[in-house]
Amino acid sequence: MRKLIVTEFISVDGIAEVERLPGVTWNDEMQRFKEDELADSGAMLLGRTTYEIFAGSWPKETGDFADRFNALPKYVASTSLKALDWKPAELLKGALPQAVRQLKQGSGGNIYVHGSLSVAQELLRHNLVDRVRLLSYPGAVGQGKPLFPSGEQVPLELISATQFSNGVVSLEYAAVVAKS
């Protein structure tokens, strides 16, 4: 069974809006983190906004990383998009939780959710997330869109934490499914 992994850039106060994060110089440690994700990735699951942002920039990128990233199958959660230009891609049909359950039953490697906060939050609510991978930027931003839904508990178990030389901390958590 495929794992579903949410990956985000985040502030220490939980805000996952990239444009609000403190300025940090991208370095080799961050690049390795993203290279490891790409090596582990069999597909992407994206919301409409993230898909449109990525589709507007990634196809123009060159190099090994871009070639591999662009070649990944993309599953897009959207009720407004009718066509997808950044291939290979397909629109998910039906309710997101059921569509993702079916995707997880398939083959082809792990599924990564990049950005796509509303998608990530819905998947967390439905206990469909297996791992959460974060690049935590050094600083609180005070306001913005949080990764974790307000007022909801999301139990996580720390798998690893590594501080990078630029102050960013990579964190990986396993989702803990509450026993009923």
Short mmCIF file of N, CA and C in Angstrom, two decimals:
data_model
loop_
_atom_site.label_atom_id
_atom_site.label_comp_id
_atom_site.label_asym_id
_atom_site.label_seq_id
_atom_site.Cartn_x
_atom_site.Cartn_y
_atom_site.Cartn_z
N MET A 1 0.84 -1.18 0.00
CA MET A 1 0.00 0.00 0.00
C MET A 1 0.88 1.25 0.00
N ARG A 2 0.49 2.22 -0.80
CA ARG A 2 1.24 3.48 -0.89
C ARG A 2 1.00 4.32 0.36
N LYS A 3 2.01 5.07 0.75
CA LYS A 3 1.86 6.03 1.84
C LYS A 3 1.52 7.39 1.26
N LEU A 4 0.75 8.15 2.03
CA LEU A 4 0.45 9.53 1.67
C LEU A 4 1.25 10.43 2.60
N ILE A 5 2.06 11.30 2.02
CA ILE A 5 2.98 12.13 2.79
C ILE A 5 2.72 13.60 2.48
N VAL A 6 2.42 14.37 3.50
CA VAL A 6 2.24 15.81 3.36
C VAL A 6 3.60 16.45 3.59
N THR A 7 4.02 17.32 2.68
CA THR A 7 5.30 18.01 2.82
C THR A 7 5.07 19.51 2.70
N GLU A 8 5.60 20.26 3.66
CA GLU A 8 5.34 21.69 3.73
C GLU A 8 6.56 22.46 4.20
N PHE A 9 6.64 23.71 3.76
CA PHE A 9 7.52 24.71 4.35
C PHE A 9 6.65 25.40 5.39
N ILE A 10 7.18 25.62 6.60
CA ILE A 10 6.33 26.09 7.69
C ILE A 10 7.13 26.97 8.65
N SER A 11 6.45 27.92 9.29
CA SER A 11 7.09 28.73 10.33
C SER A 11 6.97 27.98 11.66
N VAL A 12 7.71 28.43 12.66
CA VAL A 12 7.63 27.74 13.95
C VAL A 12 6.27 27.88 14.61
N ASP A 13 5.47 28.87 14.19
CA ASP A 13 4.12 28.99 14.74
C ASP A 13 3.07 28.33 13.83
N GLY A 14 3.52 27.48 12.92
CA GLY A 14 2.60 26.64 12.16
C GLY A 14 2.02 27.22 10.89
N ILE A 15 2.49 28.38 10.46
CA ILE A 15 1.97 29.00 9.24
C ILE A 15 2.70 28.41 8.02
N ALA A 16 1.91 28.00 7.04
CA ALA A 16 2.47 27.32 5.87
C ALA A 16 2.29 28.12 4.59
N GLU A 17 2.35 29.43 4.69
CA GLU A 17 2.30 30.28 3.51
C GLU A 17 3.74 30.69 3.18
N VAL A 18 4.25 30.15 2.10
CA VAL A 18 5.66 30.34 1.75
C VAL A 18 6.03 31.82 1.68
N GLU A 19 5.15 32.64 1.13
CA GLU A 19 5.47 34.06 0.98
C GLU A 19 5.59 34.79 2.32
N ARG A 20 5.11 34.23 3.41
CA ARG A 20 5.20 34.86 4.72
C ARG A 20 6.41 34.37 5.52
N LEU A 21 7.06 33.32 5.07
CA LEU A 21 8.15 32.73 5.85
C LEU A 21 9.37 33.65 5.89
N PRO A 22 10.12 33.59 7.01
CA PRO A 22 11.33 34.40 7.11
C PRO A 22 12.31 34.03 5.99
N GLY A 23 13.05 35.01 5.51
CA GLY A 23 14.03 34.76 4.46
C GLY A 23 15.14 33.84 4.94
N VAL A 24 15.38 32.79 4.18
CA VAL A 24 16.43 31.83 4.49
C VAL A 24 17.12 31.49 3.18
N THR A 25 18.43 31.39 3.21
CA THR A 25 19.17 31.01 2.01
C THR A 25 19.04 29.51 1.80
N TRP A 26 18.52 29.13 0.61
CA TRP A 26 18.42 27.71 0.24
C TRP A 26 19.82 27.13 0.26
N ASN A 27 19.99 25.94 0.84
CA ASN A 27 21.33 25.36 0.90
C ASN A 27 21.31 23.89 0.50
N ASP A 28 22.49 23.28 0.51
CA ASP A 28 22.62 21.88 0.09
C ASP A 28 21.82 20.93 0.97
N GLU A 29 21.69 21.25 2.26
CA GLU A 29 20.92 20.38 3.16
C GLU A 29 19.43 20.38 2.78
N MET A 30 18.91 21.54 2.46
CA MET A 30 17.52 21.64 2.03
C MET A 30 17.34 20.93 0.68
N GLN A 31 18.31 21.09 -0.20
CA GLN A 31 18.24 20.43 -1.49
C GLN A 31 18.24 18.91 -1.33
N ARG A 32 19.06 18.39 -0.42
CA ARG A 32 19.08 16.94 -0.16
C ARG A 32 17.74 16.46 0.39
N PHE A 33 17.14 17.25 1.27
CA PHE A 33 15.81 16.92 1.82
C PHE A 33 14.82 16.75 0.66
N LYS A 34 14.81 17.71 -0.28
CA LYS A 34 13.89 17.65 -1.41
C LYS A 34 14.28 16.53 -2.38
N GLU A 35 15.56 16.28 -2.55
CA GLU A 35 16.01 15.16 -3.40
C GLU A 35 15.54 13.83 -2.83
N ASP A 36 15.64 13.68 -1.50
CA ASP A 36 15.17 12.45 -0.84
C ASP A 36 13.67 12.27 -1.04
N GLU A 37 12.91 13.36 -0.93
CA GLU A 37 11.47 13.27 -1.17
C GLU A 37 11.19 12.82 -2.60
N LEU A 38 11.89 13.42 -3.54
CA LEU A 38 11.66 13.08 -4.94
C LEU A 38 12.00 11.62 -5.21
N ALA A 39 13.09 11.13 -4.62
CA ALA A 39 13.47 9.73 -4.81
C ALA A 39 12.43 8.77 -4.24
N ASP A 40 11.72 9.21 -3.20
CA ASP A 40 10.71 8.39 -2.54
C ASP A 40 9.32 8.53 -3.16
N SER A 41 9.18 9.50 -4.04
CA SER A 41 7.86 9.87 -4.55
C SER A 41 7.49 9.08 -5.80
N GLY A 42 6.23 8.58 -5.78
CA GLY A 42 5.69 7.92 -6.96
C GLY A 42 4.64 8.77 -7.64
N ALA A 43 4.13 9.80 -6.96
CA ALA A 43 3.09 10.66 -7.51
C ALA A 43 2.94 11.89 -6.62
N MET A 44 2.27 12.90 -7.18
CA MET A 44 1.91 14.10 -6.43
C MET A 44 0.40 14.20 -6.35
N LEU A 45 -0.09 14.69 -5.23
CA LEU A 45 -1.50 15.03 -5.06
C LEU A 45 -1.54 16.51 -4.76
N LEU A 46 -2.22 17.27 -5.60
CA LEU A 46 -2.22 18.72 -5.50
C LEU A 46 -3.63 19.27 -5.53
N GLY A 47 -3.83 20.37 -4.83
CA GLY A 47 -5.06 21.13 -4.97
C GLY A 47 -4.95 22.01 -6.21
N ARG A 48 -6.05 22.64 -6.57
CA ARG A 48 -6.08 23.45 -7.79
C ARG A 48 -5.04 24.57 -7.78
N THR A 49 -4.99 25.34 -6.70
CA THR A 49 -4.08 26.48 -6.65
C THR A 49 -2.63 26.05 -6.79
N THR A 50 -2.22 25.06 -6.02
CA THR A 50 -0.83 24.59 -6.10
C THR A 50 -0.54 24.00 -7.47
N TYR A 51 -1.49 23.24 -8.02
CA TYR A 51 -1.31 22.69 -9.36
C TYR A 51 -1.06 23.83 -10.36
N GLU A 52 -1.88 24.87 -10.31
CA GLU A 52 -1.73 25.98 -11.27
C GLU A 52 -0.40 26.71 -11.08
N ILE A 53 0.04 26.89 -9.84
CA ILE A 53 1.34 27.53 -9.59
C ILE A 53 2.46 26.66 -10.14
N PHE A 54 2.44 25.37 -9.79
CA PHE A 54 3.48 24.46 -10.27
C PHE A 54 3.46 24.34 -11.79
N ALA A 55 2.27 24.20 -12.38
CA ALA A 55 2.15 24.04 -13.84
C ALA A 55 2.63 25.29 -14.57
N GLY A 56 2.57 26.44 -13.90
CA GLY A 56 3.04 27.67 -14.51
C GLY A 56 4.54 27.86 -14.44
N SER A 57 5.21 27.06 -13.61
CA SER A 57 6.66 27.26 -13.47
C SER A 57 7.50 26.00 -13.74
N TRP A 58 7.09 24.85 -13.22
CA TRP A 58 7.95 23.66 -13.33
C TRP A 58 8.23 23.20 -14.75
N PRO A 59 7.29 23.24 -15.69
CA PRO A 59 7.61 22.79 -17.04
C PRO A 59 8.73 23.60 -17.71
N LYS A 60 8.97 24.83 -17.23
CA LYS A 60 10.04 25.67 -17.79
C LYS A 60 11.40 25.36 -17.19
N GLU A 61 11.41 24.64 -16.06
CA GLU A 61 12.66 24.32 -15.37
C GLU A 61 13.41 23.21 -16.12
N THR A 62 14.73 23.22 -15.98
CA THR A 62 15.55 22.20 -16.63
C THR A 62 16.45 21.54 -15.59
N GLY A 63 17.04 20.45 -15.98
CA GLY A 63 17.94 19.71 -15.10
C GLY A 63 17.32 18.42 -14.62
N ASP A 64 18.13 17.61 -13.99
CA ASP A 64 17.71 16.29 -13.55
C ASP A 64 16.53 16.35 -12.58
N PHE A 65 16.62 17.20 -11.55
CA PHE A 65 15.54 17.29 -10.57
C PHE A 65 14.23 17.69 -11.26
N ALA A 66 14.28 18.74 -12.08
CA ALA A 66 13.08 19.21 -12.77
C ALA A 66 12.52 18.14 -13.70
N ASP A 67 13.38 17.44 -14.41
CA ASP A 67 12.92 16.38 -15.31
C ASP A 67 12.17 15.30 -14.54
N ARG A 68 12.73 14.88 -13.41
CA ARG A 68 12.09 13.83 -12.61
C ARG A 68 10.80 14.34 -11.96
N PHE A 69 10.82 15.59 -11.48
CA PHE A 69 9.65 16.17 -10.83
C PHE A 69 8.51 16.32 -11.85
N ASN A 70 8.82 16.83 -13.02
CA ASN A 70 7.82 17.02 -14.07
C ASN A 70 7.23 15.70 -14.55
N ALA A 71 8.01 14.62 -14.51
CA ALA A 71 7.55 13.33 -15.01
C ALA A 71 6.63 12.58 -14.05
N LEU A 72 6.59 13.02 -12.79
CA LEU A 72 5.74 12.33 -11.81
C LEU A 72 4.26 12.44 -12.20
N PRO A 73 3.51 11.35 -11.99
CA PRO A 73 2.05 11.46 -12.15
C PRO A 73 1.50 12.47 -11.14
N LYS A 74 0.54 13.27 -11.60
CA LYS A 74 -0.06 14.28 -10.76
C LYS A 74 -1.56 14.00 -10.66
N TYR A 75 -2.06 13.96 -9.43
CA TYR A 75 -3.49 13.82 -9.18
C TYR A 75 -3.95 15.15 -8.63
N VAL A 76 -5.00 15.70 -9.21
CA VAL A 76 -5.42 17.06 -8.86
C VAL A 76 -6.84 17.04 -8.30
N ALA A 77 -6.97 17.62 -7.11
CA ALA A 77 -8.27 17.76 -6.45
C ALA A 77 -8.83 19.13 -6.82
N SER A 78 -9.82 19.14 -7.68
CA SER A 78 -10.42 20.40 -8.11
C SER A 78 -11.82 20.14 -8.64
N THR A 79 -12.72 21.04 -8.29
CA THR A 79 -14.07 20.97 -8.87
C THR A 79 -14.23 21.99 -9.99
N SER A 80 -13.25 22.89 -10.16
CA SER A 80 -13.38 23.92 -11.19
C SER A 80 -12.53 23.67 -12.43
N LEU A 81 -11.40 22.99 -12.29
CA LEU A 81 -10.58 22.70 -13.47
C LEU A 81 -11.25 21.65 -14.33
N LYS A 82 -11.16 21.83 -15.63
CA LYS A 82 -11.73 20.85 -16.57
C LYS A 82 -10.64 20.15 -17.37
N ALA A 83 -9.49 20.81 -17.53
CA ALA A 83 -8.39 20.24 -18.30
C ALA A 83 -7.07 20.52 -17.57
N LEU A 84 -6.13 19.60 -17.72
CA LEU A 84 -4.83 19.72 -17.08
C LEU A 84 -3.75 19.69 -18.16
N ASP A 85 -2.94 20.74 -18.20
CA ASP A 85 -1.91 20.83 -19.23
C ASP A 85 -0.58 20.23 -18.81
N TRP A 86 -0.30 20.21 -17.51
CA TRP A 86 0.99 19.71 -17.02
C TRP A 86 0.84 18.21 -16.84
N LYS A 87 1.36 17.46 -17.78
CA LYS A 87 1.17 16.01 -17.85
C LYS A 87 2.37 15.29 -17.24
N PRO A 88 2.21 14.05 -16.82
CA PRO A 88 0.98 13.29 -16.74
C PRO A 88 0.14 13.74 -15.54
N ALA A 89 -1.15 13.94 -15.77
CA ALA A 89 -2.02 14.41 -14.70
C ALA A 89 -3.45 13.94 -14.94
N GLU A 90 -4.17 13.78 -13.83
CA GLU A 90 -5.59 13.47 -13.93
C GLU A 90 -6.34 14.13 -12.79
N LEU A 91 -7.56 14.55 -13.10
CA LEU A 91 -8.44 15.11 -12.08
C LEU A 91 -9.04 13.98 -11.26
N LEU A 92 -9.06 14.16 -9.94
CA LEU A 92 -9.71 13.18 -9.08
C LEU A 92 -11.22 13.33 -9.21
N LYS A 93 -11.90 12.23 -9.19
CA LYS A 93 -13.36 12.24 -9.31
C LYS A 93 -13.98 11.86 -7.96
N GLY A 94 -15.11 12.47 -7.66
CA GLY A 94 -15.82 12.14 -6.43
C GLY A 94 -15.23 12.83 -5.22
N ALA A 95 -15.65 12.36 -4.05
CA ALA A 95 -15.19 12.93 -2.79
C ALA A 95 -13.70 12.66 -2.59
N LEU A 96 -12.98 13.66 -2.13
CA LEU A 96 -11.53 13.55 -1.95
C LEU A 96 -11.12 12.36 -1.07
N PRO A 97 -11.74 12.16 0.10
CA PRO A 97 -11.29 11.03 0.94
C PRO A 97 -11.39 9.68 0.21
N GLN A 98 -12.49 9.44 -0.48
CA GLN A 98 -12.65 8.17 -1.18
C GLN A 98 -11.66 8.04 -2.33
N ALA A 99 -11.46 9.12 -3.08
CA ALA A 99 -10.51 9.10 -4.19
C ALA A 99 -9.10 8.79 -3.69
N VAL A 100 -8.73 9.37 -2.54
CA VAL A 100 -7.39 9.15 -1.99
C VAL A 100 -7.26 7.73 -1.44
N ARG A 101 -8.30 7.21 -0.83
CA ARG A 101 -8.25 5.82 -0.38
C ARG A 101 -7.95 4.89 -1.56
N GLN A 102 -8.58 5.14 -2.69
CA GLN A 102 -8.33 4.32 -3.88
C GLN A 102 -6.91 4.50 -4.39
N LEU A 103 -6.42 5.74 -4.41
CA LEU A 103 -5.04 5.98 -4.85
C LEU A 103 -4.04 5.24 -3.97
N LYS A 104 -4.28 5.25 -2.67
CA LYS A 104 -3.36 4.60 -1.73
C LYS A 104 -3.33 3.08 -1.94
N GLN A 105 -4.40 2.52 -2.47
CA GLN A 105 -4.45 1.08 -2.72
C GLN A 105 -3.65 0.69 -3.97
N GLY A 106 -3.32 1.67 -4.81
CA GLY A 106 -2.62 1.39 -6.06
C GLY A 106 -1.14 1.14 -5.84
N SER A 107 -0.44 1.03 -6.94
CA SER A 107 1.00 0.82 -6.90
C SER A 107 1.69 2.04 -7.49
N GLY A 108 3.00 2.06 -7.40
CA GLY A 108 3.74 3.14 -8.02
C GLY A 108 4.45 4.08 -7.07
N GLY A 109 4.61 3.72 -5.84
CA GLY A 109 5.36 4.56 -4.91
C GLY A 109 4.48 5.51 -4.12
N ASN A 110 5.09 6.16 -3.16
CA ASN A 110 4.36 7.03 -2.24
C ASN A 110 3.81 8.27 -2.95
N ILE A 111 2.77 8.83 -2.36
CA ILE A 111 2.09 10.00 -2.90
C ILE A 111 2.41 11.18 -1.99
N TYR A 112 2.94 12.24 -2.58
CA TYR A 112 3.30 13.44 -1.82
C TYR A 112 2.32 14.56 -2.09
N VAL A 113 1.84 15.20 -1.02
CA VAL A 113 1.03 16.40 -1.11
C VAL A 113 1.97 17.57 -0.85
N HIS A 114 2.20 18.38 -1.88
CA HIS A 114 3.05 19.57 -1.77
C HIS A 114 2.13 20.78 -1.61
N GLY A 115 2.38 21.60 -0.55
CA GLY A 115 1.51 22.76 -0.37
C GLY A 115 0.07 22.32 -0.20
N SER A 116 -0.82 22.88 -1.00
CA SER A 116 -2.22 22.41 -1.06
C SER A 116 -2.82 22.28 0.34
N LEU A 117 -2.83 23.38 1.08
CA LEU A 117 -3.23 23.35 2.49
C LEU A 117 -4.63 22.80 2.72
N SER A 118 -5.61 23.21 1.93
CA SER A 118 -6.97 22.71 2.17
C SER A 118 -7.05 21.21 1.92
N VAL A 119 -6.32 20.72 0.92
CA VAL A 119 -6.27 19.28 0.66
C VAL A 119 -5.61 18.57 1.83
N ALA A 120 -4.45 19.08 2.26
CA ALA A 120 -3.73 18.47 3.38
C ALA A 120 -4.60 18.43 4.63
N GLN A 121 -5.31 19.52 4.92
CA GLN A 121 -6.16 19.56 6.11
C GLN A 121 -7.29 18.55 6.02
N GLU A 122 -7.92 18.43 4.86
CA GLU A 122 -9.00 17.46 4.73
C GLU A 122 -8.48 16.03 4.90
N LEU A 123 -7.32 15.76 4.36
CA LEU A 123 -6.74 14.41 4.48
C LEU A 123 -6.34 14.12 5.92
N LEU A 124 -5.84 15.13 6.64
CA LEU A 124 -5.53 14.95 8.06
C LEU A 124 -6.81 14.66 8.84
N ARG A 125 -7.90 15.38 8.55
CA ARG A 125 -9.18 15.17 9.23
C ARG A 125 -9.71 13.75 9.05
N HIS A 126 -9.43 13.17 7.89
CA HIS A 126 -9.94 11.83 7.57
C HIS A 126 -8.91 10.73 7.85
N ASN A 127 -7.84 11.07 8.59
CA ASN A 127 -6.80 10.09 8.95
C ASN A 127 -6.22 9.38 7.74
N LEU A 128 -6.01 10.11 6.65
CA LEU A 128 -5.44 9.52 5.44
C LEU A 128 -3.97 9.83 5.25
N VAL A 129 -3.41 10.65 6.14
CA VAL A 129 -2.00 11.03 6.05
C VAL A 129 -1.16 10.06 6.87
N ASP A 130 -0.14 9.50 6.23
CA ASP A 130 0.76 8.57 6.93
C ASP A 130 1.97 9.28 7.53
N ARG A 131 2.47 10.30 6.84
CA ARG A 131 3.65 11.04 7.29
C ARG A 131 3.45 12.52 7.03
N VAL A 132 4.08 13.34 7.89
CA VAL A 132 4.14 14.78 7.69
C VAL A 132 5.62 15.14 7.69
N ARG A 133 6.08 15.74 6.59
CA ARG A 133 7.48 16.16 6.46
C ARG A 133 7.51 17.68 6.36
N LEU A 134 8.27 18.31 7.24
CA LEU A 134 8.29 19.76 7.32
C LEU A 134 9.70 20.30 7.21
N LEU A 135 9.81 21.44 6.54
CA LEU A 135 11.00 22.27 6.66
C LEU A 135 10.56 23.47 7.46
N SER A 136 10.93 23.49 8.75
CA SER A 136 10.51 24.53 9.67
C SER A 136 11.51 25.69 9.64
N TYR A 137 11.01 26.85 9.20
CA TYR A 137 11.84 28.04 9.08
C TYR A 137 11.98 28.73 10.44
N PRO A 138 13.15 29.33 10.72
CA PRO A 138 13.39 29.93 12.03
C PRO A 138 12.69 31.27 12.19
N GLY A 139 11.52 31.22 12.73
CA GLY A 139 10.79 32.46 13.00
C GLY A 139 9.30 32.21 13.03
N ALA A 140 8.62 33.05 13.80
CA ALA A 140 7.16 33.03 13.85
C ALA A 140 6.67 34.19 12.98
N VAL A 141 5.58 33.96 12.26
CA VAL A 141 5.07 35.02 11.38
C VAL A 141 3.80 35.67 11.91
N GLY A 142 3.18 35.08 12.92
CA GLY A 142 2.07 35.72 13.61
C GLY A 142 0.70 35.57 12.99
N GLN A 143 0.63 35.45 11.69
CA GLN A 143 -0.68 35.28 11.05
C GLN A 143 -0.50 34.64 9.68
N GLY A 144 -1.58 34.07 9.19
CA GLY A 144 -1.54 33.41 7.89
C GLY A 144 -2.27 32.08 7.97
N LYS A 145 -2.15 31.29 6.93
CA LYS A 145 -2.84 30.00 6.87
C LYS A 145 -2.01 28.93 7.57
N PRO A 146 -2.60 28.32 8.60
CA PRO A 146 -1.87 27.26 9.31
C PRO A 146 -1.98 25.93 8.56
N LEU A 147 -1.00 25.08 8.74
CA LEU A 147 -1.08 23.73 8.19
C LEU A 147 -2.15 22.94 8.94
N PHE A 148 -2.12 23.01 10.25
CA PHE A 148 -3.02 22.19 11.05
C PHE A 148 -4.31 22.95 11.32
N PRO A 149 -5.46 22.32 11.10
CA PRO A 149 -6.75 22.98 11.27
C PRO A 149 -6.93 23.50 12.69
N SER A 150 -7.40 24.73 12.79
CA SER A 150 -7.63 25.35 14.09
C SER A 150 -8.67 24.57 14.88
N GLY A 151 -8.39 24.36 16.16
CA GLY A 151 -9.33 23.70 17.03
C GLY A 151 -9.35 22.18 16.93
N GLU A 152 -8.51 21.61 16.08
CA GLU A 152 -8.48 20.15 15.92
C GLU A 152 -7.13 19.62 16.38
N GLN A 153 -7.17 18.50 17.08
CA GLN A 153 -5.93 17.85 17.49
C GLN A 153 -5.47 16.92 16.39
N VAL A 154 -4.17 16.92 16.13
CA VAL A 154 -3.57 16.01 15.16
C VAL A 154 -2.40 15.32 15.85
N PRO A 155 -2.64 14.11 16.37
CA PRO A 155 -1.56 13.41 17.07
C PRO A 155 -0.48 12.94 16.09
N LEU A 156 0.76 13.27 16.41
CA LEU A 156 1.90 12.91 15.57
C LEU A 156 3.01 12.33 16.43
N GLU A 157 3.79 11.45 15.83
CA GLU A 157 4.95 10.87 16.51
C GLU A 157 6.20 11.26 15.74
N LEU A 158 7.14 11.92 16.43
CA LEU A 158 8.36 12.37 15.78
C LEU A 158 9.20 11.19 15.32
N ILE A 159 9.59 11.20 14.05
CA ILE A 159 10.47 10.18 13.50
C ILE A 159 11.90 10.71 13.44
N SER A 160 12.04 11.96 12.97
CA SER A 160 13.39 12.54 12.89
C SER A 160 13.32 14.06 12.93
N ALA A 161 14.41 14.65 13.40
CA ALA A 161 14.57 16.10 13.43
C ALA A 161 16.04 16.40 13.17
N THR A 162 16.30 17.27 12.20
CA THR A 162 17.67 17.62 11.85
C THR A 162 17.76 19.12 11.63
N GLN A 163 18.66 19.76 12.36
CA GLN A 163 18.87 21.19 12.17
C GLN A 163 19.87 21.41 11.06
N PHE A 164 19.52 22.30 10.13
CA PHE A 164 20.42 22.66 9.04
C PHE A 164 21.25 23.88 9.42
N SER A 165 22.33 24.09 8.72
CA SER A 165 23.25 25.18 9.04
C SER A 165 22.63 26.57 8.86
N ASN A 166 21.54 26.69 8.12
CA ASN A 166 20.89 27.99 7.91
C ASN A 166 19.76 28.25 8.90
N GLY A 167 19.59 27.37 9.90
CA GLY A 167 18.58 27.55 10.92
C GLY A 167 17.27 26.81 10.66
N VAL A 168 17.09 26.30 9.45
CA VAL A 168 15.91 25.50 9.12
C VAL A 168 16.04 24.15 9.80
N VAL A 169 14.91 23.59 10.24
CA VAL A 169 14.91 22.27 10.85
C VAL A 169 14.02 21.36 10.01
N SER A 170 14.56 20.22 9.60
CA SER A 170 13.71 19.24 8.91
C SER A 170 13.10 18.35 9.99
N LEU A 171 11.80 18.15 9.85
CA LEU A 171 11.05 17.34 10.81
C LEU A 171 10.24 16.30 10.05
N GLU A 172 10.23 15.09 10.54
CA GLU A 172 9.35 14.08 9.95
C GLU A 172 8.56 13.42 11.07
N TYR A 173 7.26 13.35 10.85
CA TYR A 173 6.34 12.77 11.82
C TYR A 173 5.53 11.65 11.18
N ALA A 174 5.20 10.67 11.99
CA ALA A 174 4.21 9.66 11.59
C ALA A 174 2.88 10.09 12.18
N ALA A 175 1.83 9.95 11.40
CA ALA A 175 0.50 10.23 11.92
C ALA A 175 0.10 9.11 12.86
N VAL A 176 -0.49 9.48 13.97
CA VAL A 176 -0.95 8.51 14.95
C VAL A 176 -2.47 8.45 14.85
N VAL A 177 -2.99 7.29 14.47
CA VAL A 177 -4.42 7.15 14.33
C VAL A 177 -5.00 6.85 15.71
N ALA A 178 -5.96 7.67 16.12
CA ALA A 178 -6.60 7.49 17.43
C ALA A 178 -7.38 6.19 17.45
N LYS A 179 -7.24 5.46 18.55
CA LYS A 179 -7.99 4.21 18.71
C LYS A 179 -9.36 4.53 19.27
N SER A 180 -10.40 3.91 18.68
CA SER A 180 -11.74 4.18 19.19
C SER A 180 -12.22 3.12 20.13
#
